[in-house]
Amino acid sequence: MHSDNKSNKQTADILSLITKQLQQLTKGQVTCLDAQKALNRYGANTMAISRNFGGAFIVRQITADHDQAVEVANIGHIVKVANKYGTPLQVISSGQNWGYGSAMATDDSRAHFILDLSELKRIELDEQLGIVRLQPGVTQQNLRDYLDNCNGAFMVPVTGAGPSCSIVGNALERGYGITPHADHFAAVTSIHAVLADGSYYRSAIASLDLTEQNTVDMAYKWGLGPYLDGIFTQSNLGIVTSMSIRLAHEPEEVATFYLFLAEESDLERVFPLVQQLLRDFAAVVGSINILDSRRMLSMMVTNADGLSLARQTDVDRLMQEYKVSQWTCIGSLYGSARVVKAVKKEIKHKLKGNTAVKRSLFVSAREIALASQFISLLPDNLFAGPRRQLTTLKKTTQIMRGIPNEVALPLAYWRNPDKPTPLHGLNPAKDNCGLLWYAPLIPATEGKIREFIDMVRTICLKFDIEPLITLTALKHDCIDSTVPLLFNRADPAAIRAAKLCLDELFTSGCKLGFVPYRLNVEQQRRLLSAKKPHWTIVNKIKNALDPNNIIAPRRYNP
């Protein structure tokens, strides 16, 4: 018998033993899948990688009064049995971490098992505090529907990943969005988790609070004693079973503003204004996104056949057709109608002294609805470019208001020769899209921003990858960039070029001070050094909490 066949048989035998034990321990509340079914369900990704699946365990939500305790106990049973048989667990919420690995594990040295928490969808809202406790399976759309049904006047912490993605999963990856609580983990107030030995973690405050509500645990982020909640983010130190997160109240007024820059060099002259807006109106202005012309076009042009945003001639023609500027700054104002009106007036006053902004636009959802109604009365063959731009503005404004949609997802299909029509209900992994993310932090100075832009464009064009640049100013002193590397999954040369491009961006960027805040599952195992002091400490904690290395081996831990 070949070694691979022998290994596969051993894995199947172990799964059979685990399945019998889990069915008894959980009374059938955990569904077990074999390796092939696990591969079919979880194997799709946008990175063109594969993993050796051993099987999968799907934890079901139940509805009895003691359901949460039972669900946590079931997860405890799974990790204890996994320890017994030495079976590594890759834990997922929705498994839709597009461009970073989807449901794929970091380590592939052993056949791993998926621990799927996507069916745990409990939502508990304290409306007075504006804090919600969520389980890992709660998606952006799940929370939006819940809030709409109970008339909860709160905003969903949305991202561009789309309505079907987990809120807990994004916060644990330290993701960010564009609503007032832009930094999603900063809005997290408490975490509950199961450790590798099956024990249950809560903060010291939660343990001391003898009331049933545990209100102070939900409301006070830092707890008592050493702050431990943070070790469960970007890590493999435990399995988060629920999370409390502050929601931004739905304000009386939301106004989105757009600043259009006609010249490439105008960016340096506008960035100080962006910093000033974030500094002076921190409680009113959310994060500000700065998108180059290619990135804007990638959101507006759905038919990419024969087009390449790596070719300047195509870029110039499309910019003219769709009325796209060299750079577009997008932000929102949140507050009472009087406050928004006052801040809008102040911003317009500041714009008078900045000649780099060739045109500005302040627009509300109501105004966009009126414009859409007007343009719908015109013949379909008129104003094709403005129609597309208006549609994009409408969806972008919805995102700013905490309403999840797919406005950013068609980007993943730019190089996909088999795009679904229409582009709705999208799943880039299952639809065979090619997408990798480069997501570095950038020093907030005009010189370093220009150096970053030049680096990205030079390296991307070298590999015939379209340099689609977004700069997100989360605060006046913190710039994050997200650069999608798009490629045709059906072309082996394109796959190789995209991966080489990402490697060069990482290496060159680190030399210039542009350091990623997130890494995909391949980068985590190839680019991190276990000898560095930070990772040495992480490994000591891992050895103490998970000596058998069961939970997500090597995930953010070389």
GROMACS .gro file of N, CA and C in nm, residues 315-397:
model
  249
  315VAL      N    1  -0.709   5.276  -1.959
  315VAL     CA    2  -0.743   5.357  -1.841
  315VAL      C    3  -0.791   5.495  -1.883
  316ASP      N    4  -0.718   5.560  -1.974
  316ASP     CA    5  -0.753   5.694  -2.018
  316ASP      C    6  -0.890   5.696  -2.084
  317ARG      N    7  -0.917   5.597  -2.171
  317ARG     CA    8  -1.046   5.593  -2.241
  317ARG      C    9  -1.162   5.571  -2.143
  318LEU      N   10  -1.143   5.479  -2.048
  318LEU     CA   11  -1.250   5.449  -1.952
  318LEU      C   12  -1.272   5.566  -1.856
  319MET      N   13  -1.165   5.634  -1.818
  319MET     CA   14  -1.181   5.751  -1.731
  319MET      C   15  -1.267   5.856  -1.799
  320GLN      N   16  -1.247   5.876  -1.929
  320GLN     CA   17  -1.326   5.972  -2.004
  320GLN      C   18  -1.471   5.926  -2.016
  321GLU      N   19  -1.489   5.798  -2.045
  321GLU     CA   20  -1.624   5.744  -2.066
  321GLU      C   21  -1.707   5.746  -1.938
  322TYR      N   22  -1.643   5.712  -1.824
  322TYR     CA   23  -1.716   5.701  -1.698
  322TYR      C   24  -1.697   5.821  -1.606
  323LYS      N   25  -1.632   5.926  -1.659
  323LYS     CA   26  -1.615   6.051  -1.585
  323LYS      C   27  -1.547   6.027  -1.449
  324VAL      N   28  -1.436   5.953  -1.453
  324VAL     CA   29  -1.362   5.918  -1.332
  324VAL      C   30  -1.240   6.009  -1.319
  325SER      N   31  -1.213   6.056  -1.199
  325SER     CA   32  -1.098   6.144  -1.173
  325SER      C   33  -0.973   6.062  -1.143
  326GLN      N   34  -0.858   6.131  -1.139
  326GLN     CA   35  -0.733   6.061  -1.107
  326GLN      C   36  -0.740   6.001  -0.967
  327TRP      N   37  -0.792   6.079  -0.872
  327TRP     CA   38  -0.812   6.032  -0.736
  327TRP      C   39  -0.949   6.075  -0.687
  328THR      N   40  -1.011   5.990  -0.607
  328THR     CA   41  -1.141   6.022  -0.547
  328THR      C   42  -1.133   5.994  -0.398
  329CYS      N   43  -1.163   6.096  -0.318
  329CYS     CA   44  -1.168   6.080  -0.172
  329CYS      C   45  -1.315   6.065  -0.131
  330ILE      N   46  -1.343   5.962  -0.054
  330ILE     CA   47  -1.481   5.935  -0.014
  330ILE      C   48  -1.488   5.925   0.139
  331GLY      N   49  -1.578   6.000   0.198
  331GLY     CA   50  -1.599   5.993   0.343
  331GLY      C   51  -1.744   6.023   0.375
  332SER      N   52  -1.778   6.011   0.502
  332SER     CA   53  -1.916   6.037   0.543
  332SER      C   54  -1.919   6.120   0.670
  333LEU      N   55  -2.030   6.192   0.686
  333LEU     CA   56  -2.056   6.271   0.805
  333LEU      C   57  -2.174   6.208   0.878
  334TYR      N   58  -2.159   6.188   1.009
  334TYR     CA   59  -2.261   6.122   1.089
  334TYR      C   60  -2.300   6.213   1.206
  335GLY      N   61  -2.431   6.231   1.227
  335GLY     CA   62  -2.474   6.310   1.342
  335GLY      C   63  -2.614   6.364   1.323
  336SER      N   64  -2.650   6.457   1.407
  336SER     CA   65  -2.779   6.524   1.393
  336SER      C   66  -2.776   6.610   1.267
  337ALA      N   67  -2.893   6.645   1.218
  337ALA     CA   68  -2.900   6.726   1.097
  337ALA      C   69  -2.826   6.858   1.114
  338ARG      N   70  -2.837   6.917   1.232
  338ARG     CA   71  -2.771   7.046   1.257
  338ARG      C   72  -2.619   7.030   1.259
  339VAL      N   73  -2.570   6.923   1.323
  339VAL     CA   74  -2.426   6.901   1.330
  339VAL      C   75  -2.369   6.873   1.192
  340VAL      N   76  -2.435   6.785   1.117
  340VAL     CA   77  -2.387   6.752   0.982
  340VAL      C   78  -2.387   6.876   0.894
  341LYS      N   79  -2.490   6.956   0.905
  341LYS     CA   80  -2.497   7.079   0.826
  341LYS      C   81  -2.381   7.172   0.860
  342ALA      N   82  -2.350   7.183   0.990
  342ALA     CA   83  -2.243   7.271   1.033
  342ALA      C   84  -2.107   7.222   0.986
  343VAL      N   85  -2.082   7.091   0.999
  343VAL     CA   86  -1.954   7.035   0.957
  343VAL      C   87  -1.939   7.043   0.805
  344LYS      N   88  -2.049   7.018   0.734
  344LYS     CA   89  -2.046   7.030   0.588
  344LYS      C   90  -2.005   7.172   0.549
  345LYS      N   91  -2.059   7.271   0.619
  345LYS     CA   92  -2.025   7.410   0.591
  345LYS      C   93  -1.877   7.437   0.618
  346GLU      N   94  -1.825   7.378   0.728
  346GLU     CA   95  -1.684   7.396   0.762
  346GLU      C   96  -1.593   7.332   0.657
  347ILE      N   97  -1.632   7.213   0.610
  347ILE     CA   98  -1.551   7.144   0.508
  347ILE      C   99  -1.550   7.225   0.379
  348LYS      N  100  -1.665   7.274   0.339
  348LYS     CA  101  -1.672   7.355   0.217
  348LYS      C  102  -1.585   7.481   0.230
  349HIS      N  103  -1.583   7.537   0.350
  349HIS     CA  104  -1.498   7.655   0.373
  349HIS      C  105  -1.350   7.619   0.356
  350LYS      N  106  -1.309   7.502   0.410
  350LYS     CA  107  -1.170   7.458   0.397
  350LYS      C  108  -1.135   7.427   0.251
  351LEU      N  109  -1.234   7.379   0.175
  351LEU     CA  110  -1.208   7.345   0.035
  351LEU      C  111  -1.178   7.468  -0.049
  352LYS      N  112  -1.229   7.583  -0.008
  352LYS     CA  113  -1.206   7.705  -0.085
  352LYS      C  114  -1.057   7.739  -0.095
  353GLY      N  115  -0.983   7.699   0.006
  353GLY     CA  116  -0.841   7.729   0.005
  353GLY      C  117  -0.755   7.618  -0.051
  354ASN      N  118  -0.817   7.513  -0.107
  354ASN     CA  119  -0.740   7.400  -0.159
  354ASN      C  120  -0.771   7.381  -0.307
  355THR      N  121  -0.680   7.429  -0.391
  355THR     CA  122  -0.704   7.424  -0.536
  355THR      C  123  -0.688   7.285  -0.594
  356ALA      N  124  -0.638   7.189  -0.516
  356ALA     CA  125  -0.620   7.053  -0.568
  356ALA      C  126  -0.754   6.983  -0.590
  357VAL      N  127  -0.855   7.020  -0.511
  357VAL     CA  128  -0.988   6.959  -0.527
  357VAL      C  129  -1.061   7.032  -0.638
  358LYS      N  130  -1.072   6.966  -0.752
  358LYS     CA  131  -1.133   7.030  -0.869
  358LYS      C  132  -1.286   7.030  -0.859
  359ARG      N  133  -1.340   6.933  -0.787
  359ARG     CA  134  -1.486   6.925  -0.773
  359ARG      C  135  -1.518   6.848  -0.646
  360SER      N  136  -1.623   6.889  -0.578
  360SER     CA  137  -1.667   6.817  -0.459
  360SER      C  138  -1.817   6.791  -0.469
  361LEU      N  139  -1.858   6.689  -0.397
  361LEU     CA  140  -2.000   6.651  -0.399
  361LEU      C  141  -2.039   6.604  -0.260
  362PHE      N  142  -2.144   6.662  -0.208
  362PHE     CA  143  -2.203   6.616  -0.082
  362PHE      C  144  -2.341   6.563  -0.117
  363VAL      N  145  -2.368   6.440  -0.077
  363VAL     CA  146  -2.494   6.379  -0.121
  363VAL      C  147  -2.550   6.290  -0.011
  364SER      N  148  -2.681   6.290   0.001
  364SER     CA  149  -2.750   6.204   0.097
  364SER      C  150  -2.821   6.093   0.021
  365ALA      N  151  -2.868   5.992   0.093
  365ALA     CA  152  -2.941   5.883   0.030
  365ALA      C  153  -3.067   5.934  -0.040
  366ARG      N  154  -3.131   6.033   0.021
  366ARG     CA  155  -3.253   6.088  -0.040
  366ARG      C  156  -3.223   6.155  -0.173
  367GLU      N  157  -3.112   6.228  -0.180
  367GLU     CA  158  -3.077   6.296  -0.304
  367GLU      C  159  -3.039   6.197  -0.414
  368ILE      N  160  -2.971   6.090  -0.377
  368ILE     CA  161  -2.936   5.989  -0.476
  368ILE      C  162  -3.062   5.919  -0.528
  369ALA      N  163  -3.158   5.894  -0.440
  369ALA     CA  164  -3.283   5.831  -0.481
  369ALA      C  165  -3.357   5.919  -0.582
  370LEU      N  166  -3.359   6.050  -0.558
  370LEU     CA  167  -3.424   6.142  -0.650
  370LEU      C  168  -3.353   6.144  -0.786
  371ALA      N  169  -3.219   6.145  -0.781
  371ALA     CA  170  -3.142   6.145  -0.907
  371ALA      C  171  -3.166   6.015  -0.984
  372SER      N  172  -3.171   5.902  -0.913
  372SER     CA  173  -3.196   5.773  -0.978
  372SER      C  174  -3.334   5.771  -1.042
  373GLN      N  175  -3.431   5.829  -0.973
  373GLN     CA  176  -3.568   5.833  -1.027
  373GLN      C  177  -3.572   5.917  -1.154
  374PHE      N  178  -3.500   6.029  -1.152
  374PHE     CA  179  -3.499   6.116  -1.270
  374PHE      C  180  -3.433   6.048  -1.389
  375ILE      N  181  -3.315   5.988  -1.366
  375ILE     CA  182  -3.240   5.930  -1.478
  375ILE      C  183  -3.309   5.806  -1.534
  376SER      N  184  -3.392   5.740  -1.451
  376SER     CA  185  -3.465   5.622  -1.498
  376SER      C  186  -3.572   5.660  -1.600
  377LEU      N  187  -3.612   5.786  -1.602
  377LEU     CA  188  -3.713   5.830  -1.697
  377LEU      C  189  -3.655   5.855  -1.836
  378LEU      N  190  -3.523   5.862  -1.844
  378LEU     CA  191  -3.457   5.890  -1.971
  378LEU      C  192  -3.434   5.761  -2.050
  379PRO      N  193  -3.418   5.767  -2.181
  379PRO     CA  194  -3.389   5.647  -2.262
  379PRO      C  195  -3.265   5.575  -2.212
  380ASP      N  196  -3.267   5.441  -2.221
  380ASP     CA  197  -3.158   5.360  -2.167
  380ASP      C  198  -3.023   5.389  -2.231
  381ASN      N  199  -3.025   5.435  -2.358
  381ASN     CA  200  -2.898   5.455  -2.430
  381ASN      C  201  -2.832   5.590  -2.397
  382LEU      N  202  -2.894   5.667  -2.311
  382LEU     CA  203  -2.835   5.796  -2.275
  382LEU      C  204  -2.762   5.787  -2.142
  383PHE      N  205  -2.649   5.856  -2.134
  383PHE     CA  206  -2.575   5.872  -2.008
  383PHE      C  207  -2.535   5.738  -1.946
  384ALA      N  208  -2.478   5.648  -2.027
  384ALA     CA  209  -2.439   5.516  -1.975
  384ALA      C  210  -2.337   5.531  -1.863
  385GLY      N  211  -2.237   5.617  -1.882
  385GLY     CA  212  -2.135   5.637  -1.779
  385GLY      C  213  -2.193   5.693  -1.650
  386PRO      N  214  -2.266   5.807  -1.657
  386PRO     CA  215  -2.327   5.860  -1.535
  386PRO      C  216  -2.423   5.763  -1.467
  387ARG      N  217  -2.492   5.680  -1.545
  387ARG     CA  218  -2.582   5.581  -1.485
  387ARG      C  219  -2.502   5.484  -1.397
  388ARG      N  220  -2.392   5.435  -1.452
  388ARG     CA  221  -2.307   5.343  -1.375
  388ARG      C  222  -2.252   5.413  -1.251
  389GLN      N  223  -2.210   5.537  -1.269
  389GLN     CA  224  -2.154   5.611  -1.157
  389GLN      C  225  -2.260   5.634  -1.049
  390LEU      N  226  -2.382   5.663  -1.090
  390LEU     CA  227  -2.490   5.684  -0.995
  390LEU      C  228  -2.522   5.556  -0.918
  391THR      N  229  -2.521   5.443  -0.989
  391THR     CA  230  -2.545   5.314  -0.924
  391THR      C  231  -2.438   5.286  -0.819
  392THR      N  232  -2.312   5.314  -0.855
  392THR     CA  233  -2.202   5.294  -0.761
  392THR      C  234  -2.216   5.387  -0.641
  393LEU      N  235  -2.253   5.514  -0.667
  393LEU     CA  236  -2.274   5.610  -0.558
  393LEU      C  237  -2.383   5.562  -0.463
  394LYS      N  238  -2.489   5.508  -0.519
  394LYS     CA  239  -2.602   5.462  -0.436
  394LYS      C  240  -2.558   5.349  -0.345
  395LYS      N  241  -2.487   5.251  -0.400
  395LYS     CA  242  -2.443   5.136  -0.319
  395LYS      C  243  -2.337   5.178  -0.218
  396THR      N  244  -2.249   5.269  -0.259
  396THR     CA  245  -2.147   5.318  -0.167
  396THR      C  246  -2.210   5.390  -0.049
  397THR      N  247  -2.312   5.470  -0.076
  397THR     CA  248  -2.382   5.542   0.030
  397THR      C  249  -2.451   5.445   0.125
   0.00000   0.00000   0.00000
